[in-house]
């Protein structure tokens, strides 16, 4: 058996070279036979096509000959008609003029001449000769030598008198046609019947070249004479008109019209009328032959086989001929006919070979498939897995031996059976639900499940199911299940041990954290009262050691949370400049104490406003930066950020920290970012630390969709970096208060501005900001009020909120533009929606400019000033700008640091109110009152199920929250606003409940932050 399989695989079809050669030879012989048969058939088809084409050509020539003879007969009839229309006998000149008008050479090239023969009796002979000799109508001297020939007296004569054109030598002029008995009989028959007569026998004409000529004649009777009886016709008979035509010219004219060249024609007189044979007989007289000398009987049979011949009758105007047509086959063959037999032979040979090869391949494939199926069965039956295949009707197509053993039946009994017939309906339906997902989605699926053996033992199986596609459709599903019961038990033990470890670390950290907070708090209080230098030294060491230990405990807590999968990242809008300022605020003093400088480098291509978890980003940067400060003695620590890649929705940012410290070797780098590990254990004694911070940094970076790494060289410093995938900011956050140009303040000074805003908090903020720069502000609560005010008085500028009750900003702006009294007003949109589509919608509605909320005062002032500068100073109440000394402003105050930017972003609060502490406190507490009222209204709207009002309130409170820097609270408001199209009341209630709790925390945080800042003298 071991030798049989390799031998079969080497030669799966025939088993030997001799057999293959025999099969190939049989295929060649069969192909040659088929090719030969097709060649002969195609040759016969080409000959048949040529014969049909030749028959058409011959029929065309036959018709052409008959038509030409008929045409010549019509010429004779026309000549007779001319004589009959004359009262007197037609003169010689008149006859010639008529013939000249016919232009025989052009229109009837085969006609050699037309003539008139006068019938006269012997007693009229002398007078007739004298009259012709005296006729000077054509010849000035007459015809003095004219005489009737042959000479001699006869009872009557039929003399050719009128001939046009005159024949060469003139022997026919004066010829007595009645002198020949055969001709006389024809003339007599034509006279007695009045019909056209034709000579059946040809006349050899020697000039200008020897050829056969035939004639046609019709009798001419006296004009007006009765012709009813034979006697009447004889008495009225004057003579006959006729023509003489060249048989070669007639035939060649017909042949020249044929579409096929090379056709040869032989013309014979039919000497056996009525016999019905269409063969040239010995008694038939040859009238025309192409070469004039070829004797057909001398043609060999081989040469005759190269020709196609046929004999057709030509009958017209009393003439009866046999026309023998003959042409070479090659002259009739088209290009297709010439190559068709060869093409048919090649096609037949190649086609037969292809079909033979197809059947040979199918046969070999079938045999190979059977052998490979046996081999596959052998393999699948040997693997330690359950393999099966099932179709859409839930029938088993294949099972391996292991599956059949589990089912307790032979494989032959399982194949073709429904799954519900082989196992309980409940279990079968459960498995079918999984299989059906593969059929519907066409995707690979993998998962773990349980299977109960017949003896009741529960086994855990890891199953992979993949679709089988036929013609693009999923026709079956293949399942492969591996028994992972032992692995499942090992994993459960490992998970239990890991959970126990995490719980232990968490519990221990919390247990230590409680007394540590007491130690830190008591040390802080004691330091405020102690005055003894030695005691202060002891207390300071206790305080700093406690802080260090608390940091380690916090790292352990974060580590345990990450391992337990309980650490969730927040998604907030943040400013990268603020992030760097926080690093500088927390580590700047430590770096300065060691004589180090902190340098920050944000790449120009990186947006400063991003979306992610700023707290965790700050945590990683703090860890890297504190390590850099710890292991550096001089120089600078450089913190940088730049963009690696950017899409429409987000960016991949690389943060890095460079130092000029002690550095590490390549071996030490390889062991970084491992739990509780440091590059050199000796550094713990000199510099302190557990190495846990790097592990947490690595896990945080991975949670943010990035990676972490380090580059270092011993004695030359290190670079620690990490990447994070961040979103693009959904709002435009201010980067901190900036100094406003004096020219901007001068432009706004004295402006009369209408502020259209429904939010009371936003009304007061906008009003006081503008009044600080000496503008006069009037407030309208919605678009309808704004229109009423604008019709009563003129304003220099209208600041228009977009979303308002009664009438929103879009509708109000459209009405302003449609009214000639207000059409040229300056309208600037104010909205919390800062997307490109929102901007385009505002411009489309007719607004001149666009600023986003929360309002950055410097951006607002610069926008208003830029728009006012482009307009005349005749509107509103604008006054002449004051000198620079009188236009003071406090917009250049420095930003404040936030202890928790997610809760209260002090930079945003400071930016909105120009760093003025009094206004910051005032509006922060005003926001709390406004938010409480808004939450109360939200509760009422939820009770009513008013989803539109819920969304509107979310939008309104969001603007106030962002203005004071309540970032997390603003995000919850945004979530409520976004429920407009997909409202979920239960989710909305849960969100409002969280907002109530957050507002209480925010109230305490605002009180603490602003009180601290006040104590700090800001």
PDB file of N, CA and C in Angstrom, residues 923-980:
ATOM      1  N   UNK A 923     -18.571  84.203  35.181  1.00  0.00           N
ATOM      2  CA  UNK A 923     -19.287  83.432  34.176  1.00  0.00           C
ATOM      3  C   UNK A 923     -19.232  81.939  34.446  1.00  0.00           C
ATOM      4  N   UNK A 924     -18.238  81.483  35.166  1.00  0.00           N
ATOM      5  CA  UNK A 924     -18.222  80.063  35.521  1.00  0.00           C
ATOM      6  C   UNK A 924     -19.402  79.733  36.433  1.00  0.00           C
ATOM      7  N   UNK A 925     -19.629  80.598  37.446  1.00  0.00           N
ATOM      8  CA  UNK A 925     -20.772  80.353  38.342  1.00  0.00           C
ATOM      9  C   UNK A 925     -22.096  80.651  37.639  1.00  0.00           C
ATOM     10  N   UNK A 926     -22.080  81.620  36.723  1.00  0.00           N
ATOM     11  CA  UNK A 926     -23.299  81.871  35.946  1.00  0.00           C
ATOM     12  C   UNK A 926     -23.646  80.650  35.099  1.00  0.00           C
ATOM     13  N   UNK A 927     -22.613  79.990  34.570  1.00  0.00           N
ATOM     14  CA  UNK A 927     -22.851  78.778  33.780  1.00  0.00           C
ATOM     15  C   UNK A 927     -23.512  77.702  34.642  1.00  0.00           C
ATOM     16  N   UNK A 928     -23.051  77.581  35.905  1.00  0.00           N
ATOM     17  CA  UNK A 928     -23.652  76.565  36.770  1.00  0.00           C
ATOM     18  C   UNK A 928     -25.146  76.808  36.939  1.00  0.00           C
ATOM     19  N   UNK A 929     -25.530  78.071  37.148  1.00  0.00           N
ATOM     20  CA  UNK A 929     -26.954  78.389  37.288  1.00  0.00           C
ATOM     21  C   UNK A 929     -27.699  78.079  35.992  1.00  0.00           C
ATOM     22  N   UNK A 930     -27.098  78.485  34.870  1.00  0.00           N
ATOM     23  CA  UNK A 930     -27.742  78.235  33.577  1.00  0.00           C
ATOM     24  C   UNK A 930     -27.874  76.737  33.308  1.00  0.00           C
ATOM     25  N   UNK A 931     -26.856  75.950  33.652  1.00  0.00           N
ATOM     26  CA  UNK A 931     -26.899  74.510  33.421  1.00  0.00           C
ATOM     27  C   UNK A 931     -27.964  73.840  34.271  1.00  0.00           C
ATOM     28  N   UNK A 932     -28.122  74.307  35.565  1.00  0.00           N
ATOM     29  CA  UNK A 932     -29.186  73.734  36.423  1.00  0.00           C
ATOM     30  C   UNK A 932     -30.556  73.978  35.792  1.00  0.00           C
ATOM     31  N   UNK A 933     -30.767  75.204  35.317  1.00  0.00           N
ATOM     32  CA  UNK A 933     -32.063  75.501  34.685  1.00  0.00           C
ATOM     33  C   UNK A 933     -32.253  74.637  33.430  1.00  0.00           C
ATOM     34  N   UNK A 934     -31.179  74.473  32.661  1.00  0.00           N
ATOM     35  CA  UNK A 934     -31.282  73.666  31.455  1.00  0.00           C
ATOM     36  C   UNK A 934     -31.598  72.216  31.756  1.00  0.00           C
ATOM     37  N   UNK A 935     -30.977  71.656  32.832  1.00  0.00           N
ATOM     38  CA  UNK A 935     -31.257  70.271  33.197  1.00  0.00           C
ATOM     39  C   UNK A 935     -32.698  70.103  33.656  1.00  0.00           C
ATOM     40  N   UNK A 936     -33.217  71.125  34.349  1.00  0.00           N
ATOM     41  CA  UNK A 936     -34.625  71.070  34.763  1.00  0.00           C
ATOM     42  C   UNK A 936     -35.540  71.042  33.536  1.00  0.00           C
ATOM     43  N   UNK A 937     -35.225  71.884  32.544  1.00  0.00           N
ATOM     44  CA  UNK A 937     -36.021  71.873  31.318  1.00  0.00           C
ATOM     45  C   UNK A 937     -35.875  70.548  30.575  1.00  0.00           C
ATOM     46  N   UNK A 938     -34.669  69.974  30.610  1.00  0.00           N
ATOM     47  CA  UNK A 938     -34.470  68.677  29.971  1.00  0.00           C
ATOM     48  C   UNK A 938     -35.355  67.609  30.602  1.00  0.00           C
ATOM     49  N   UNK A 939     -35.456  67.629  31.939  1.00  0.00           N
ATOM     50  CA  UNK A 939     -36.309  66.662  32.620  1.00  0.00           C
ATOM     51  C   UNK A 939     -37.765  66.804  32.194  1.00  0.00           C
ATOM     52  N   UNK A 940     -38.240  68.046  32.077  1.00  0.00           N
ATOM     53  CA  UNK A 940     -39.623  68.266  31.652  1.00  0.00           C
ATOM     54  C   UNK A 940     -39.840  67.799  30.206  1.00  0.00           C
ATOM     55  N   UNK A 941     -38.863  68.080  29.337  1.00  0.00           N
ATOM     56  CA  UNK A 941     -38.990  67.656  27.936  1.00  0.00           C
ATOM     57  C   UNK A 941     -38.998  66.130  27.817  1.00  0.00           C
ATOM     58  N   UNK A 942     -38.186  65.460  28.648  1.00  0.00           N
ATOM     59  CA  UNK A 942     -38.182  63.992  28.621  1.00  0.00           C
ATOM     60  C   UNK A 942     -39.514  63.433  29.106  1.00  0.00           C
ATOM     61  N   UNK A 943     -40.090  64.076  30.127  1.00  0.00           N
ATOM     62  CA  UNK A 943     -41.393  63.612  30.609  1.00  0.00           C
ATOM     63  C   UNK A 943     -42.456  63.726  29.513  1.00  0.00           C
ATOM     64  N   UNK A 944     -42.337  64.778  28.692  1.00  0.00           N
ATOM     65  CA  UNK A 944     -43.311  64.964  27.616  1.00  0.00           C
ATOM     66  C   UNK A 944     -42.976  64.109  26.392  1.00  0.00           C
ATOM     67  N   UNK A 945     -41.735  63.585  26.340  1.00  0.00           N
ATOM     68  CA  UNK A 945     -41.296  62.842  25.160  1.00  0.00           C
ATOM     69  C   UNK A 945     -41.003  63.748  23.978  1.00  0.00           C
ATOM     70  N   UNK A 946     -40.643  65.006  24.266  1.00  0.00           N
ATOM     71  CA  UNK A 946     -40.384  66.004  23.216  1.00  0.00           C
ATOM     72  C   UNK A 946     -38.923  65.878  22.765  1.00  0.00           C
ATOM     73  N   UNK A 947     -38.668  65.043  21.802  1.00  0.00           N
ATOM     74  CA  UNK A 947     -37.304  64.777  21.367  1.00  0.00           C
ATOM     75  C   UNK A 947     -36.644  65.997  20.726  1.00  0.00           C
ATOM     76  N   UNK A 948     -37.418  66.824  19.994  1.00  0.00           N
ATOM     77  CA  UNK A 948     -36.840  68.008  19.363  1.00  0.00           C
ATOM     78  C   UNK A 948     -36.357  68.991  20.426  1.00  0.00           C
ATOM     79  N   UNK A 949     -37.164  69.153  21.504  1.00  0.00           N
ATOM     80  CA  UNK A 949     -36.773  70.082  22.562  1.00  0.00           C
ATOM     81  C   UNK A 949     -35.527  69.577  23.293  1.00  0.00           C
ATOM     82  N   UNK A 950     -35.437  68.266  23.477  1.00  0.00           N
ATOM     83  CA  UNK A 950     -34.263  67.689  24.131  1.00  0.00           C
ATOM     84  C   UNK A 950     -33.004  68.004  23.312  1.00  0.00           C
ATOM     85  N   UNK A 951     -33.102  67.823  21.991  1.00  0.00           N
ATOM     86  CA  UNK A 951     -31.947  68.101  21.137  1.00  0.00           C
ATOM     87  C   UNK A 951     -31.593  69.579  21.148  1.00  0.00           C
ATOM     88  N   UNK A 952     -32.614  70.452  21.113  1.00  0.00           N
ATOM     89  CA  UNK A 952     -32.358  71.898  21.131  1.00  0.00           C
ATOM     90  C   UNK A 952     -31.692  72.328  22.436  1.00  0.00           C
ATOM     91  N   UNK A 953     -32.162  71.777  23.566  1.00  0.00           N
ATOM     92  CA  UNK A 953     -31.572  72.134  24.859  1.00  0.00           C
ATOM     93  C   UNK A 953     -30.128  71.627  24.942  1.00  0.00           C
ATOM     94  N   UNK A 954     -29.867  70.435  24.382  1.00  0.00           N
ATOM     95  CA  UNK A 954     -28.498  69.941  24.364  1.00  0.00           C
ATOM     96  C   UNK A 954     -27.579  70.880  23.603  1.00  0.00           C
ATOM     97  N   UNK A 955     -28.070  71.387  22.479  1.00  0.00           N
ATOM     98  CA  UNK A 955     -27.275  72.341  21.687  1.00  0.00           C
ATOM     99  C   UNK A 955     -27.039  73.626  22.469  1.00  0.00           C
ATOM    100  N   UNK A 956     -28.084  74.127  23.156  1.00  0.00           N
ATOM    101  CA  UNK A 956     -27.958  75.402  23.848  1.00  0.00           C
ATOM    102  C   UNK A 956     -26.996  75.305  25.028  1.00  0.00           C
ATOM    103  N   UNK A 957     -27.119  74.244  25.827  1.00  0.00           N
ATOM    104  CA  UNK A 957     -26.247  74.104  27.001  1.00  0.00           C
ATOM    105  C   UNK A 957     -24.819  73.811  26.564  1.00  0.00           C
ATOM    106  N   UNK A 958     -24.661  73.103  25.424  1.00  0.00           N
ATOM    107  CA  UNK A 958     -23.324  72.780  24.930  1.00  0.00           C
ATOM    108  C   UNK A 958     -22.510  74.035  24.680  1.00  0.00           C
ATOM    109  N   UNK A 959     -23.135  75.044  24.082  1.00  0.00           N
ATOM    110  CA  UNK A 959     -22.408  76.278  23.776  1.00  0.00           C
ATOM    111  C   UNK A 959     -21.883  76.925  25.050  1.00  0.00           C
ATOM    112  N   UNK A 960     -22.721  76.968  26.110  1.00  0.00           N
ATOM    113  CA  UNK A 960     -22.296  77.579  27.369  1.00  0.00           C
ATOM    114  C   UNK A 960     -21.176  76.764  28.012  1.00  0.00           C
ATOM    115  N   UNK A 961     -21.298  75.414  27.954  1.00  0.00           N
ATOM    116  CA  UNK A 961     -20.289  74.561  28.580  1.00  0.00           C
ATOM    117  C   UNK A 961     -18.934  74.736  27.908  1.00  0.00           C
ATOM    118  N   UNK A 962     -18.923  74.797  26.603  1.00  0.00           N
ATOM    119  CA  UNK A 962     -17.656  74.955  25.896  1.00  0.00           C
ATOM    120  C   UNK A 962     -17.058  76.336  26.137  1.00  0.00           C
ATOM    121  N   UNK A 963     -17.896  77.334  26.335  1.00  0.00           N
ATOM    122  CA  UNK A 963     -17.388  78.693  26.563  1.00  0.00           C
ATOM    123  C   UNK A 963     -16.589  78.772  27.853  1.00  0.00           C
ATOM    124  N   UNK A 964     -17.006  78.028  28.885  1.00  0.00           N
ATOM    125  CA  UNK A 964     -16.296  78.081  30.168  1.00  0.00           C
ATOM    126  C   UNK A 964     -15.283  76.944  30.299  1.00  0.00           C
ATOM    127  N   UNK A 965     -15.151  76.076  29.278  1.00  0.00           N
ATOM    128  CA  UNK A 965     -14.165  75.001  29.330  1.00  0.00           C
ATOM    129  C   UNK A 965     -14.642  73.747  30.027  1.00  0.00           C
ATOM    130  N   UNK A 966     -15.967  73.578  30.214  1.00  0.00           N
ATOM    131  CA  UNK A 966     -16.496  72.353  30.826  1.00  0.00           C
ATOM    132  C   UNK A 966     -16.554  71.279  29.742  1.00  0.00           C
ATOM    133  N   UNK A 967     -15.413  70.682  29.428  1.00  0.00           N
ATOM    134  CA  UNK A 967     -15.280  69.821  28.254  1.00  0.00           C
ATOM    135  C   UNK A 967     -16.150  68.572  28.338  1.00  0.00           C
ATOM    136  N   UNK A 968     -16.054  67.826  29.444  1.00  0.00           N
ATOM    137  CA  UNK A 968     -16.819  66.582  29.578  1.00  0.00           C
ATOM    138  C   UNK A 968     -18.313  66.856  29.557  1.00  0.00           C
ATOM    139  N   UNK A 969     -18.723  67.909  30.248  1.00  0.00           N
ATOM    140  CA  UNK A 969     -20.137  68.261  30.272  1.00  0.00           C
ATOM    141  C   UNK A 969     -20.613  68.637  28.868  1.00  0.00           C
ATOM    142  N   UNK A 970     -19.769  69.353  28.134  1.00  0.00           N
ATOM    143  CA  UNK A 970     -20.124  69.717  26.765  1.00  0.00           C
ATOM    144  C   UNK A 970     -20.269  68.502  25.864  1.00  0.00           C
ATOM    145  N   UNK A 971     -19.430  67.482  26.071  1.00  0.00           N
ATOM    146  CA  UNK A 971     -19.549  66.268  25.270  1.00  0.00           C
ATOM    147  C   UNK A 971     -20.878  65.569  25.501  1.00  0.00           C
ATOM    148  N   UNK A 972     -21.347  65.555  26.758  1.00  0.00           N
ATOM    149  CA  UNK A 972     -22.651  64.956  27.047  1.00  0.00           C
ATOM    150  C   UNK A 972     -23.772  65.750  26.377  1.00  0.00           C
ATOM    151  N   UNK A 973     -23.644  67.073  26.373  1.00  0.00           N
ATOM    152  CA  UNK A 973     -24.643  67.906  25.691  1.00  0.00           C
ATOM    153  C   UNK A 973     -24.656  67.596  24.191  1.00  0.00           C
ATOM    154  N   UNK A 974     -23.463  67.400  23.618  1.00  0.00           N
ATOM    155  CA  UNK A 974     -23.374  67.070  22.200  1.00  0.00           C
ATOM    156  C   UNK A 974     -24.052  65.728  21.908  1.00  0.00           C
ATOM    157  N   UNK A 975     -23.891  64.764  22.801  1.00  0.00           N
ATOM    158  CA  UNK A 975     -24.542  63.466  22.612  1.00  0.00           C
ATOM    159  C   UNK A 975     -26.062  63.620  22.599  1.00  0.00           C
ATOM    160  N   UNK A 976     -26.588  64.501  23.474  1.00  0.00           N
ATOM    161  CA  UNK A 976     -28.039  64.754  23.463  1.00  0.00           C
ATOM    162  C   UNK A 976     -28.454  65.420  22.152  1.00  0.00           C
ATOM    163  N   UNK A 977     -27.659  66.363  21.695  1.00  0.00           N
ATOM    164  CA  UNK A 977     -27.989  67.061  20.448  1.00  0.00           C
ATOM    165  C   UNK A 977     -28.010  66.094  19.275  1.00  0.00           C
ATOM    166  N   UNK A 978     -27.095  65.138  19.254  1.00  0.00           N
ATOM    167  CA  UNK A 978     -26.996  64.200  18.141  1.00  0.00           C
ATOM    168  C   UNK A 978     -28.109  63.165  18.141  1.00  0.00           C
ATOM    169  N   UNK A 979     -28.956  63.155  19.176  1.00  0.00           N
ATOM    170  CA  UNK A 979     -30.076  62.215  19.202  1.00  0.00           C
ATOM    171  C   UNK A 979     -31.270  62.691  18.375  1.00  0.00           C
ATOM    172  N   UNK A 980     -31.117  63.810  17.695  1.00  0.00           N
ATOM    173  CA  UNK A 980     -32.246  64.376  16.956  1.00  0.00           C
ATOM    174  C   UNK A 980     -32.798  63.382  15.935  1.00  0.00           C
TER     175      UNK A 980
END
